[in-house]
Coordinates of C-alpha atoms and ligand atoms in Angstrom, one line a residue:
M1 CA 93.2 36.4 -78.1
T2 CA 96.6 36.8 -79.8
T3 CA 97.6 35.1 -83.0
D4 CA 100.0 32.9 -81.0
E5 CA 97.3 31.8 -78.6
L6 CA 94.9 31.1 -81.6
G7 CA 97.6 29.4 -83.6
F8 CA 96.6 31.3 -86.7
D9 CA 96.1 34.9 -87.9
P10 CA 92.4 35.6 -88.6
E11 CA 93.1 38.7 -90.6
E12 CA 95.6 37.0 -92.8
L13 CA 93.2 34.0 -93.4
R14 CA 90.4 36.4 -94.2
R15 CA 92.6 38.1 -96.8
K16 CA 93.7 34.8 -98.3
Y17 CA 90.1 33.5 -98.4
R18 CA 89.0 36.6 -100.3
Q19 CA 91.9 36.4 -102.7
E20 CA 91.1 32.8 -103.5
R21 CA 87.4 33.5 -103.9
D22 CA 88.1 36.5 -106.2
K23 CA 90.2 34.3 -108.5
R24 CA 87.3 32.0 -109.0
M25 CA 84.5 34.6 -109.5
R26 CA 83.1 34.6 -113.0
S27 CA 80.2 36.5 -114.6
D28 CA 78.5 33.5 -116.3
G29 CA 77.7 31.6 -113.0
Y30 CA 75.6 28.6 -113.8
R31 CA 75.7 29.4 -117.5
Q32 CA 79.3 28.1 -117.5
Y33 CA 77.9 24.5 -117.5
V34 CA 76.5 22.5 -120.3
D35 CA 73.5 20.1 -120.0
V36 CA 73.8 16.5 -121.1
S37 CA 71.5 17.1 -124.1
G38 CA 71.7 18.0 -127.7
K39 CA 75.1 17.1 -129.0
F40 CA 76.1 15.9 -125.6
E41 CA 73.1 13.7 -125.0
T42 CA 75.1 10.5 -125.2
Y43 CA 76.7 11.5 -121.9
D44 CA 73.2 10.8 -120.4
D45 CA 72.8 7.3 -121.9
D46 CA 72.2 4.6 -119.4
P47 CA 75.3 2.3 -119.4
Y48 CA 73.8 -0.1 -116.9
A49 CA 70.5 -1.1 -118.4
E50 CA 69.9 -4.4 -120.1
P51 CA 68.2 -4.1 -123.6
M52 CA 64.8 -2.5 -123.1
V53 CA 61.9 -4.9 -122.4
E54 CA 59.2 -4.4 -124.9
R55 CA 55.7 -3.8 -123.5
E56 CA 52.3 -2.5 -124.6
P57 CA 51.5 1.1 -124.0
L58 CA 49.8 1.7 -120.6
T59 CA 46.4 3.4 -120.8
D60 CA 45.0 2.1 -117.5
E61 CA 44.3 4.1 -114.3
V62 CA 46.2 4.0 -111.1
D63 CA 45.7 5.7 -107.7
V64 CA 49.1 7.3 -107.6
V65 CA 51.9 7.8 -110.1
I66 CA 55.2 8.4 -108.4
V67 CA 57.7 10.1 -110.6
G68 CA 61.2 8.7 -109.7
G69 CA 62.2 5.6 -108.0
G70 CA 64.9 7.1 -105.7
M71 CA 64.8 7.9 -102.0
S72 CA 61.8 10.2 -102.4
G73 CA 59.7 7.8 -104.6
L74 CA 60.5 4.7 -102.6
Q75 CA 59.6 6.3 -99.3
A76 CA 56.4 7.7 -100.8
G77 CA 55.6 4.2 -102.1
A78 CA 56.3 2.7 -98.7
R79 CA 54.1 5.2 -96.8
L80 CA 51.3 4.9 -99.4
R81 CA 51.4 1.1 -99.0
D82 CA 51.2 1.6 -95.2
A83 CA 48.2 3.8 -95.8
G84 CA 46.6 1.0 -97.8
I85 CA 46.7 2.6 -101.2
P86 CA 46.4 -0.3 -103.8
R87 CA 47.5 1.0 -107.2
I88 CA 50.9 2.7 -107.0
R89 CA 53.0 3.1 -110.1
I90 CA 56.6 4.3 -109.8
I91 CA 57.8 5.6 -113.2
D92 CA 61.5 6.0 -113.8
R93 CA 63.7 6.2 -116.9
A94 CA 66.2 4.0 -115.2
A95 CA 65.9 0.2 -115.5
D96 CA 65.6 -0.2 -111.7
V97 CA 64.8 1.8 -108.6
G98 CA 67.6 3.5 -106.7
G99 CA 67.7 7.0 -108.2
T100 CA 71.1 8.6 -107.3
W101 CA 72.3 5.1 -106.4
Y102 CA 71.2 3.6 -109.6
W103 CA 73.0 6.2 -111.7
N104 CA 76.2 6.7 -109.6
R105 CA 78.1 3.5 -109.7
Y106 CA 81.6 4.8 -110.1
P107 CA 84.5 2.9 -108.6
G108 CA 84.9 3.6 -104.9
I109 CA 81.4 4.9 -104.4
R110 CA 80.1 5.1 -100.9
C111 CA 77.8 7.4 -98.9
D112 CA 79.6 9.8 -96.5
V113 CA 76.6 10.0 -94.2
D114 CA 76.3 7.4 -91.4
S115 CA 74.5 4.5 -93.1
Y116 CA 72.3 3.8 -90.0
I117 CA 70.5 7.1 -90.6
Y118 CA 71.0 7.5 -94.4
L119 CA 69.4 4.2 -95.4
P120 CA 65.6 4.7 -94.8
L121 CA 63.2 2.1 -93.4
L122 CA 65.9 -0.2 -91.9
E123 CA 63.7 -1.4 -89.0
E124 CA 60.6 -1.8 -91.3
T125 CA 62.6 -3.9 -93.8
G126 CA 64.7 -5.8 -91.2
A127 CA 67.9 -4.7 -92.7
M128 CA 71.2 -3.6 -91.2
P129 CA 74.2 -2.1 -93.2
T130 CA 77.4 -3.9 -92.8
E131 CA 79.5 -0.7 -92.5
K132 CA 79.2 2.7 -91.0
Y133 CA 79.6 4.3 -94.5
A134 CA 77.8 2.0 -96.9
K135 CA 79.0 1.1 -100.4
G136 CA 76.9 2.4 -103.3
A137 CA 76.0 -1.1 -104.3
D138 CA 74.7 -1.9 -100.8
I139 CA 72.6 1.3 -100.9
L140 CA 71.2 0.3 -104.3
A141 CA 70.5 -3.2 -102.9
H142 CA 68.6 -1.6 -100.0
C143 CA 66.5 0.5 -102.4
Q144 CA 65.6 -2.7 -104.2
R145 CA 64.8 -4.3 -100.9
I146 CA 62.4 -1.5 -100.1
A147 CA 60.7 -1.9 -103.5
R148 CA 60.3 -5.6 -102.9
H149 CA 59.2 -5.3 -99.3
Y150 CA 56.4 -2.8 -100.3
D151 CA 55.6 -4.5 -103.6
L152 CA 56.5 -1.4 -105.6
Y153 CA 57.9 -3.4 -108.6
S154 CA 54.7 -5.1 -109.7
D155 CA 53.1 -2.0 -111.1
A156 CA 56.2 0.0 -111.9
A157 CA 57.0 1.4 -115.3
L158 CA 60.8 1.4 -115.6
Q159 CA 62.9 2.4 -118.6
T160 CA 60.1 4.9 -119.2
R161 CA 60.7 8.6 -119.7
I162 CA 57.7 10.8 -118.9
T163 CA 57.1 13.5 -121.5
S164 CA 54.1 15.3 -120.0
I165 CA 51.7 15.2 -117.1
T166 CA 48.4 17.0 -117.8
W167 CA 45.5 17.7 -115.5
D168 CA 42.2 16.6 -117.1
E169 CA 39.5 18.8 -115.6
D170 CA 36.7 16.7 -116.9
C171 CA 37.6 13.4 -115.3
L172 CA 39.7 15.0 -112.5
R173 CA 42.7 12.8 -113.3
W174 CA 46.3 13.4 -114.3
I175 CA 47.1 12.0 -117.8
V176 CA 50.7 10.8 -117.8
R177 CA 52.3 10.5 -121.2
T178 CA 55.7 8.8 -121.8
D179 CA 58.2 7.9 -124.5
R180 CA 56.6 4.4 -124.5
D181 CA 53.3 5.9 -125.9
D182 CA 51.7 5.5 -122.5
A183 CA 48.7 7.7 -121.7
M184 CA 47.8 6.4 -118.3
K185 CA 45.5 8.1 -115.8
A186 CA 46.4 8.8 -112.2
R187 CA 44.3 10.2 -109.4
F188 CA 47.4 11.6 -107.7
V189 CA 50.9 12.4 -108.8
V190 CA 53.9 12.6 -106.6
L191 CA 57.0 14.3 -108.1
G192 CA 60.2 12.9 -106.6
S193 CA 62.8 13.2 -109.3
G194 CA 65.4 14.5 -106.9
P195 CA 67.8 17.5 -106.8
L196 CA 70.9 15.5 -107.9
N197 CA 69.4 14.0 -111.0
R198 CA 70.8 15.8 -114.0
P199 CA 74.6 15.6 -114.7
K200 CA 76.3 18.7 -115.9
L201 CA 79.4 19.2 -118.0
P202 CA 81.8 22.1 -117.8
G203 CA 81.4 24.5 -120.8
I204 CA 85.0 24.2 -121.7
P205 CA 85.9 25.2 -125.2
G206 CA 86.6 22.2 -127.4
L207 CA 84.5 19.9 -125.2
D208 CA 83.1 18.2 -128.3
T209 CA 86.4 17.8 -130.1
F210 CA 88.0 15.2 -127.9
T211 CA 88.6 12.0 -129.8
G212 CA 89.5 9.7 -126.9
H213 CA 87.0 8.1 -124.6
A214 CA 85.0 10.4 -122.3
F215 CA 82.1 10.0 -119.9
H216 CA 80.5 11.6 -116.8
S217 CA 81.1 10.1 -113.4
A218 CA 77.4 9.4 -113.0
R219 CA 77.3 7.2 -116.1
W220 CA 80.4 5.1 -115.4
D221 CA 81.5 3.1 -118.5
Y222 CA 82.6 -0.2 -117.1
A223 CA 82.5 -1.6 -120.6
Y224 CA 85.6 0.6 -121.2
T225 CA 87.3 0.5 -117.8
G226 CA 86.5 -3.0 -116.8
G227 CA 85.9 -3.9 -113.2
D228 CA 83.2 -2.8 -110.8
P229 CA 82.6 -0.3 -108.0
D230 CA 85.2 -2.2 -105.9
G231 CA 87.9 -1.5 -108.5
N232 CA 89.6 -4.1 -110.7
L233 CA 89.6 -1.6 -113.5
T234 CA 91.7 -3.8 -115.8
G235 CA 90.5 -1.9 -118.9
L236 CA 92.6 1.1 -117.7
R237 CA 95.9 -0.8 -117.8
G238 CA 98.3 1.2 -120.0
K239 CA 95.8 4.1 -120.3
R240 CA 96.4 7.8 -119.5
V241 CA 93.3 9.0 -117.6
G242 CA 92.2 12.5 -116.8
I243 CA 89.6 13.5 -114.2
I244 CA 88.1 17.0 -114.3
G245 CA 86.6 18.1 -111.0
T246 CA 87.7 17.5 -107.4
G247 CA 84.4 17.3 -105.6
A248 CA 82.7 14.5 -103.7
S249 CA 82.7 12.1 -106.7
C250 CA 86.4 12.6 -107.7
V251 CA 87.5 12.1 -104.1
Q252 CA 86.1 8.6 -104.2
I253 CA 87.0 7.8 -107.8
A254 CA 90.7 8.9 -108.0
P255 CA 92.1 6.3 -105.6
R256 CA 90.5 3.5 -107.5
V257 CA 91.5 4.8 -111.0
A258 CA 95.1 5.4 -109.8
E259 CA 95.5 1.7 -108.9
W260 CA 94.9 0.7 -112.5
A261 CA 95.7 3.5 -115.0
E262 CA 99.2 3.9 -116.3
H263 CA 98.9 7.5 -115.4
L264 CA 96.1 9.6 -113.7
T265 CA 96.0 13.4 -114.1
V266 CA 93.6 15.2 -111.8
F267 CA 92.6 18.6 -113.0
Q268 CA 91.6 20.9 -110.1
R269 CA 89.9 24.2 -110.0
T270 CA 89.1 24.4 -106.3
P271 CA 90.5 22.0 -103.7
S272 CA 88.0 20.2 -101.5
A273 CA 88.1 20.1 -97.7
V274 CA 88.9 16.5 -97.1
D275 CA 88.7 15.2 -93.5
V276 CA 89.2 11.8 -91.9
R277 CA 86.6 9.2 -92.9
D278 CA 87.2 6.4 -90.4
N279 CA 84.9 3.8 -91.8
R280 CA 84.3 0.6 -89.8
P281 CA 82.3 -2.5 -89.8
T282 CA 79.0 -2.6 -88.0
D283 CA 79.4 -3.8 -84.4
P284 CA 77.2 -6.8 -83.8
E285 CA 77.0 -6.0 -80.1
W286 CA 75.7 -2.5 -80.9
V287 CA 73.1 -4.1 -83.2
K288 CA 72.0 -6.4 -80.3
S289 CA 71.6 -3.4 -78.0
L290 CA 69.1 -1.5 -80.3
T291 CA 65.5 -1.1 -79.2
P292 CA 62.5 -0.4 -81.4
G293 CA 62.4 3.1 -82.8
W294 CA 66.2 3.4 -82.7
Q295 CA 66.6 4.6 -86.3
K296 CA 64.2 7.6 -85.9
R297 CA 65.9 8.5 -82.6
R298 CA 69.3 8.4 -84.3
M299 CA 68.1 10.5 -87.2
V300 CA 66.6 13.1 -84.9
N301 CA 69.8 13.1 -82.7
F302 CA 72.0 13.7 -85.8
D303 CA 69.8 16.5 -87.2
S304 CA 69.5 18.1 -83.8
I305 CA 73.3 18.3 -83.4
M306 CA 73.7 19.6 -87.0
I307 CA 71.4 22.6 -86.3
G308 CA 72.9 23.3 -82.9
I309 CA 70.3 21.8 -80.5
P310 CA 72.3 20.4 -77.6
Q311 CA 72.0 16.6 -77.0
N312 CA 73.1 14.5 -74.0
E313 CA 74.7 12.0 -76.4
D314 CA 76.1 12.1 -79.9
L315 CA 74.8 8.9 -81.3
V316 CA 76.3 9.2 -84.8
A317 CA 79.7 10.6 -83.5
D318 CA 81.3 11.3 -86.9
R319 CA 83.1 14.2 -88.5
W320 CA 79.8 15.9 -89.3
T321 CA 78.8 16.1 -85.7
D322 CA 82.3 16.7 -84.5
V323 CA 82.4 20.1 -86.2
W324 CA 79.4 21.2 -84.1
G325 CA 80.9 19.7 -81.0
K326 CA 83.9 21.8 -81.7
L327 CA 81.8 24.9 -82.0
A328 CA 80.3 24.2 -78.6
V329 CA 83.8 23.8 -77.1
W330 CA 84.8 27.1 -78.6
A331 CA 81.7 28.8 -77.2
S332 CA 82.8 27.8 -73.7
S333 CA 86.5 28.4 -74.3
K334 CA 88.6 31.4 -73.3
A335 CA 88.0 32.7 -76.8
A336 CA 84.4 33.2 -75.8
V337 CA 85.5 35.5 -73.0
V338 CA 87.0 38.0 -75.4
E339 CA 84.7 37.4 -78.3
T340 CA 81.0 37.4 -77.5
D341 CA 79.6 37.9 -81.0
P342 CA 78.4 34.3 -81.9
Q343 CA 79.2 34.8 -85.6
A344 CA 82.7 36.0 -84.9
L345 CA 83.1 33.0 -82.6
M346 CA 81.8 30.7 -85.2
Q347 CA 84.3 32.2 -87.7
L348 CA 87.2 31.6 -85.3
A349 CA 86.1 28.0 -84.9
D350 CA 85.8 27.6 -88.6
F351 CA 89.3 29.0 -89.1
E352 CA 90.6 26.5 -86.6
K353 CA 88.8 23.6 -88.2
M354 CA 90.1 24.5 -91.7
E355 CA 93.6 24.9 -90.3
E356 CA 93.3 21.4 -89.1
I357 CA 92.2 20.2 -92.5
R358 CA 95.0 22.1 -94.2
A359 CA 97.5 20.6 -91.7
R360 CA 96.2 17.2 -92.6
V361 CA 97.2 17.8 -96.2
D362 CA 100.7 18.6 -95.2
S363 CA 100.9 15.5 -93.0
I364 CA 99.8 13.2 -95.9
V365 CA 101.0 14.7 -99.2
E366 CA 104.7 14.4 -99.6
D367 CA 105.4 16.9 -102.4
P368 CA 105.2 20.4 -100.9
A369 CA 103.9 22.1 -104.0
T370 CA 101.2 19.5 -104.5
A371 CA 100.3 19.7 -100.8
E372 CA 100.0 23.5 -101.1
A373 CA 97.7 23.3 -104.1
L374 CA 95.4 20.8 -102.3
K375 CA 94.7 23.1 -99.4
P376 CA 91.2 24.7 -99.4
Y377 CA 91.0 28.3 -98.4
Y378 CA 87.4 29.0 -97.6
N379 CA 84.9 28.4 -94.8
L380 CA 84.0 24.7 -94.2
F381 CA 80.4 25.0 -95.3
C382 CA 81.0 27.0 -98.4
K383 CA 81.2 23.6 -100.2
R384 CA 80.2 20.1 -99.1
P385 CA 82.9 18.9 -96.6
L386 CA 84.4 15.6 -97.7
Y387 CA 85.8 12.6 -96.0
S388 CA 88.4 10.2 -97.3
D389 CA 91.3 8.3 -96.0
E390 CA 92.6 7.6 -99.5
F391 CA 92.3 10.6 -101.7
L392 CA 95.2 12.8 -100.5
Q393 CA 97.4 9.7 -100.3
T394 CA 96.8 9.1 -104.0
F395 CA 98.9 12.1 -104.8
N396 CA 102.0 10.3 -103.4
R397 CA 101.8 7.7 -106.1
P398 CA 104.4 8.0 -108.9
N399 CA 101.6 7.6 -111.6
V400 CA 99.4 10.4 -110.3
T401 CA 99.7 14.1 -111.1
L402 CA 97.7 17.0 -109.8
V403 CA 97.3 19.8 -112.4
D404 CA 96.1 22.8 -110.4
T405 CA 94.6 25.5 -112.5
D406 CA 94.8 28.2 -109.8
G407 CA 91.1 28.7 -109.7
R408 CA 90.7 29.2 -113.5
G409 CA 89.6 25.8 -114.5
V410 CA 90.6 23.9 -117.5
D411 CA 91.2 26.2 -120.5
R412 CA 90.4 23.9 -123.4
I413 CA 89.8 20.3 -124.4
T414 CA 91.8 19.3 -127.5
E415 CA 91.4 16.3 -129.7
T416 CA 93.9 14.4 -127.6
G417 CA 93.9 16.0 -124.2
V418 CA 93.3 18.8 -121.7
Q419 CA 94.9 22.2 -122.0
V420 CA 95.8 24.3 -119.0
G421 CA 97.8 27.4 -119.7
D422 CA 100.3 26.4 -122.5
D423 CA 100.4 22.8 -121.5
V424 CA 98.4 20.1 -123.2
H425 CA 98.1 17.0 -121.0
E426 CA 97.5 14.0 -123.3
V427 CA 94.9 11.5 -122.1
D428 CA 93.2 8.4 -123.6
C429 CA 90.2 8.7 -121.3
L430 CA 88.6 11.7 -119.7
I431 CA 86.2 11.5 -116.8
Y432 CA 84.0 14.5 -116.0
A433 CA 83.4 14.5 -112.2
T434 CA 81.7 17.8 -112.6
G435 CA 78.5 17.3 -110.7
F436 CA 74.8 18.0 -111.2
N437 CA 72.3 20.7 -111.9
V438 CA 71.6 20.7 -108.1
G439 CA 68.2 21.9 -107.0
A440 CA 66.6 21.9 -110.4
P441 CA 62.8 21.5 -110.1
A442 CA 61.4 18.1 -110.8
Y443 CA 60.0 18.9 -114.3
E444 CA 63.4 20.3 -115.3
S445 CA 65.5 17.5 -114.0
G446 CA 63.0 14.9 -115.2
G447 CA 62.8 16.5 -118.7
F448 CA 59.0 16.6 -118.9
E449 CA 56.3 19.2 -118.8
V450 CA 53.5 19.6 -116.3
F451 CA 50.2 21.3 -117.3
G452 CA 47.9 22.0 -114.4
R453 CA 44.4 23.5 -114.2
G454 CA 43.6 25.6 -117.2
G455 CA 46.6 24.2 -119.0
V456 CA 49.0 26.2 -117.0
N457 CA 52.6 25.1 -117.5
L458 CA 54.4 24.5 -114.2
A459 CA 57.7 25.7 -115.6
K460 CA 56.2 29.0 -116.6
D461 CA 54.1 29.2 -113.4
W462 CA 57.2 28.9 -111.3
A463 CA 59.5 30.9 -113.6
D464 CA 59.6 33.8 -111.1
G465 CA 59.9 31.5 -108.1
V466 CA 58.2 28.5 -106.6
H467 CA 54.8 29.2 -105.0
S468 CA 53.7 26.4 -102.6
L469 CA 52.6 25.4 -99.2
H470 CA 55.5 23.7 -97.4
G471 CA 57.2 23.1 -100.8
I472 CA 54.8 20.2 -101.3
Y473 CA 51.5 21.5 -102.6
S474 CA 51.0 24.2 -105.3
N475 CA 48.0 26.2 -106.3
G476 CA 46.8 25.3 -109.9
F477 CA 48.1 21.8 -109.6
P478 CA 45.5 19.7 -107.8
N479 CA 46.3 16.3 -106.5
M480 CA 50.0 16.9 -107.1
F481 CA 52.7 16.7 -104.5
V482 CA 56.4 17.5 -104.6
I483 CA 58.8 15.5 -102.4
G484 CA 62.4 16.7 -102.1
G485 CA 61.9 19.9 -103.9
I486 CA 64.1 21.8 -101.4
T487 CA 62.6 25.2 -102.2
Q488 CA 60.1 26.4 -99.5
A489 CA 60.8 23.1 -97.6
A490 CA 63.5 22.2 -95.0
V491 CA 66.7 20.4 -95.7
T492 CA 69.2 18.4 -93.6
I493 CA 72.5 16.9 -94.3
N494 CA 70.8 13.5 -94.0
F495 CA 68.5 14.3 -96.9
P496 CA 66.5 11.0 -96.9
H497 CA 65.2 11.8 -93.4
I498 CA 63.2 14.9 -94.7
L499 CA 62.1 13.0 -97.8
G500 CA 60.7 10.3 -95.6
E501 CA 58.8 12.7 -93.5
Q502 CA 57.4 14.5 -96.5
A503 CA 56.4 11.1 -97.9
A504 CA 54.4 10.4 -94.8
F505 CA 52.6 13.7 -95.0
V506 CA 51.7 13.1 -98.7
A507 CA 50.5 9.6 -97.9
Q508 CA 48.2 10.9 -95.1
V509 CA 46.7 13.5 -97.5
I510 CA 46.1 10.9 -100.2
K511 CA 44.6 8.4 -97.7
R512 CA 42.3 11.1 -96.4
C513 CA 41.1 12.1 -99.9
M514 CA 40.5 8.5 -100.9
A515 CA 38.7 7.7 -97.6
D516 CA 36.5 10.9 -97.8
G517 CA 35.6 10.6 -101.4
I518 CA 37.6 13.7 -102.4
A519 CA 38.3 13.6 -106.1
A520 CA 40.4 16.7 -106.2
M521 CA 42.2 18.8 -103.6
E522 CA 44.0 22.0 -104.4
I523 CA 45.8 24.3 -102.2
R524 CA 44.4 27.8 -102.0
Q525 CA 46.5 30.9 -102.9
E526 CA 45.9 32.4 -99.4
A527 CA 47.6 29.3 -97.9
E528 CA 50.6 29.9 -100.2
Q529 CA 50.6 33.5 -99.3
R530 CA 50.6 32.7 -95.6
W531 CA 53.5 30.2 -96.1
A532 CA 55.4 32.8 -98.1
E533 CA 55.1 35.3 -95.2
I534 CA 56.2 32.6 -92.7
M535 CA 59.1 31.8 -94.9
A536 CA 60.1 35.5 -95.1
S537 CA 59.8 35.9 -91.3
K538 CA 62.0 32.9 -90.7
A539 CA 64.5 33.7 -93.5
V540 CA 68.1 33.4 -92.3
D541 CA 70.3 36.0 -93.8
R542 CA 73.1 33.9 -95.3
G543 CA 74.1 36.7 -97.7
Q544 CA 77.2 37.8 -95.9
F545 CA 78.5 34.3 -95.3
E546 CA 77.7 33.2 -98.9
R547 CA 79.3 36.3 -100.5
E548 CA 82.6 35.5 -98.7
C549 CA 82.5 31.9 -100.0
T550 CA 84.3 30.6 -103.0
P551 CA 81.8 30.0 -105.8
G552 CA 79.9 26.7 -105.9
Y553 CA 76.4 25.4 -106.1
Y554 CA 75.8 26.3 -102.4
N555 CA 76.0 30.0 -103.2
N556 CA 74.7 30.3 -106.8
E557 CA 78.3 30.1 -108.1
G558 CA 79.0 33.3 -106.2
L559 CA 76.2 35.4 -107.9
D560 CA 73.4 37.2 -106.1
D561 CA 70.9 37.1 -108.9
R562 CA 68.6 34.5 -107.3
P563 CA 68.2 33.0 -103.8
S564 CA 70.9 30.5 -103.0
L565 CA 70.2 26.8 -102.6
F566 CA 69.8 27.1 -98.8
G567 CA 68.3 30.6 -99.0
R568 CA 65.3 29.0 -100.7
T569 CA 64.7 26.7 -97.8
Y570 CA 62.7 27.2 -94.6
G571 CA 64.9 29.1 -92.2
G572 CA 63.4 27.7 -89.0
G573 CA 65.1 24.3 -89.5
P574 CA 63.8 20.8 -90.1
F575 CA 62.0 20.2 -86.8
E576 CA 60.0 23.4 -86.9
Y577 CA 59.1 22.6 -90.5
L578 CA 58.0 19.1 -89.7
Q579 CA 55.9 20.3 -86.8
I580 CA 54.2 22.9 -89.0
C581 CA 53.4 20.3 -91.6
H582 CA 51.9 18.0 -88.9
E583 CA 49.8 20.7 -87.4
W584 CA 48.6 21.9 -90.8
L585 CA 47.3 18.4 -91.6
A586 CA 45.6 18.1 -88.2
T587 CA 43.9 21.5 -88.1
D588 CA 44.1 23.6 -91.3
F589 CA 43.7 21.2 -94.2
E590 CA 40.1 22.1 -94.9
R591 CA 40.6 25.8 -94.4
D592 CA 43.4 25.9 -96.9
T593 CA 42.2 23.5 -99.7
D594 CA 39.5 23.6 -102.4
L595 CA 37.9 20.2 -102.4
I596 CA 35.8 18.5 -105.1
L597 CA 34.0 15.5 -104.0
D598 CA 33.6 12.3 -106.1
Ligands
NDP601 P1 80.6 18.8 -107.5 O1 79.7 19.7 -108.0 O2 80.8 18.7 -106.0 O3 82.1 19.0 -108.0 C1 82.3 19.4 -109.4 C2 83.7 19.6 -109.6 O4 84.0 20.0 -110.9 C3 84.3 20.7 -108.7 O5 85.5 20.4 -108.2 C4 84.4 21.9 -109.7 O6 85.3 22.9 -109.4 C5 84.9 21.1 -110.9 N1 84.8 21.9 -112.2 C6 83.6 22.4 -112.7 N2 84.0 23.1 -113.8 C7 85.3 23.0 -114.0 C8 86.2 23.4 -115.0 N3 85.8 24.2 -116.0 N4 87.5 23.1 -114.8 C9 87.9 22.3 -113.8 N5 87.1 21.8 -112.9 C10 85.8 22.2 -113.0 O7 80.2 17.4 -108.1 P2 80.3 15.9 -107.5 O8 79.8 14.9 -108.5 O9 81.7 15.7 -107.0 O10 79.4 16.0 -106.2 C11 78.1 16.5 -106.4 C12 77.3 16.3 -105.1 O11 76.8 15.0 -105.1 C13 78.0 16.5 -103.8 O12 78.2 17.8 -103.4 C14 77.2 15.7 -102.9 O13 76.1 16.4 -102.5 C15 76.8 14.5 -103.8 N6 77.7 13.4 -103.6 C16 77.6 12.8 -102.3 C17 78.4 11.8 -102.1 C18 78.3 11.2 -100.7 O14 79.1 10.4 -100.3 N7 77.2 11.4 -100.0 C19 79.4 11.2 -103.0 C20 79.4 11.9 -104.3 C21 78.5 13.0 -104.5 P3 84.8 24.1 -108.4 O15 84.8 23.6 -107.0 O16 85.9 25.1 -108.7 O17 83.5 24.5 -108.9

């Protein structure tokens, strides 16, 4: 097809994408970021908690300790309750359950995945979100609902930071130690501390010299800004505010801050791809039409479309599924007649989609230079696609400035502001919307150590790569299960779906062990070896795609030194993965485990 017929020049776009990527490549990759510890540990303080409730150290024994009260831990708790397990203890350093939705309470926060699939256990708890894209506060409330419904609060240890988890080979129990001097015993441990747990700061020179007020978006300081997640940020009146980072968090934060700050400056390294959100209230007639099992069907329908399995109906019908619909249209279009290579066809479809997103910027942002700076030049799935009907509009406000760093990032933080090139932009308040240490294993994101059989340290044991069966069970660590570990498991855009399925598998294993008097179950090395071979045989070569991408956490910041986030997952997709897990439990559990009876 000609450039005129396509409406864009593929070669020119390819050249531009590479040029933009090359500007952003840097040799330090992940090392450019700073953890919220040491001299930056106050960035990790919990701004939401009431004063800590004193309690005696726990030295009792429970059936299961669940590490983390987020989407993994809550679903594990729910499924364990369904399985009739009596003593379940969720441990979380937060003062409540909710995980991501406990910590992230910034103004404007919502989930950008359809709430009817994102919020788990809707049918079981009799809940229904009020909008297609739920507010963060509503998701947190749903997490609390799950905890109440399944009685997960009564034995929970909140505001409790685990320091170590150690396998005691004499009593065949895990000893869980915490910063509250607890030394409790647990027959089983479920690690569910989540891949988006640990905030990261940019390693910008002068980070510690700023004398104004600064915080990370995942620890919003309402004591300073006033207001709540709906806005009303009266504390920002008369204040000059800077936001560093233009990812998913900033896209939701900036419109609310702009309403209250005297001036907002947004510092951008790479523009996000921001598509239409089109949120709407839940239709009561649709709710009436639902029949039992509807949520699972909707989740499966969404995930199917997202991995290219044709469906008669698109139940979610949003911008996520629209992209894949578009690819299907392309596959049957006249472009397919001249271009039969599916990857080349996919690239053309991606170019077209991104042209649409760039045209949207022009149609909304009035200042041409600002509009140009806000246009993303990379393939759609190089970074998480975003959805907002307010973010781009924010740059038309007289009190908002975009400072585009042309891919370099901010040069320096000074005592009073943010330096880009020769200009210092003075601010009273600086908000780091710079994301998380995505995909960090549970012990790293949770900040504790795990010592398995023979005192082996999990961090050292996995230093050269995770060894596991299904990303859930690991040799040397009996009675321990990982939910949401990503590596060697499957992922979907609707992450809670996979977490829920993994929770159900783990609950089945624990139920079986308790019913059959199995004191300890440990996965054999041969099983891990077999899984590693299956993983290798199913590996999808994303190398070419990821090398062409602008750096980000999806592609190891552009470096090839370790498998990328998705490169570590099971390449056969979520449905194959779940079927394998099911079949393993039904047929191979005994073959692949060493069991010690009570
Ligand atoms: P991201 O990792 O997506 O974004 C971090 C931002 O900080 C990027 O724009 C990055 O630029 C920028 N940055 C980093 N270093 C510098 C620097 N030195 N100078 C200037 N800018 C810098 O973090 P978010 O918190 O926005 O989102 C993290 C993830 O959380 C999302 O990808 C998503 O998975 C999840 N999330 C989901 C939401 C939902 O609705 N479901 C809402 C919010 C978050 P660059 O792109 O160049 O690296």
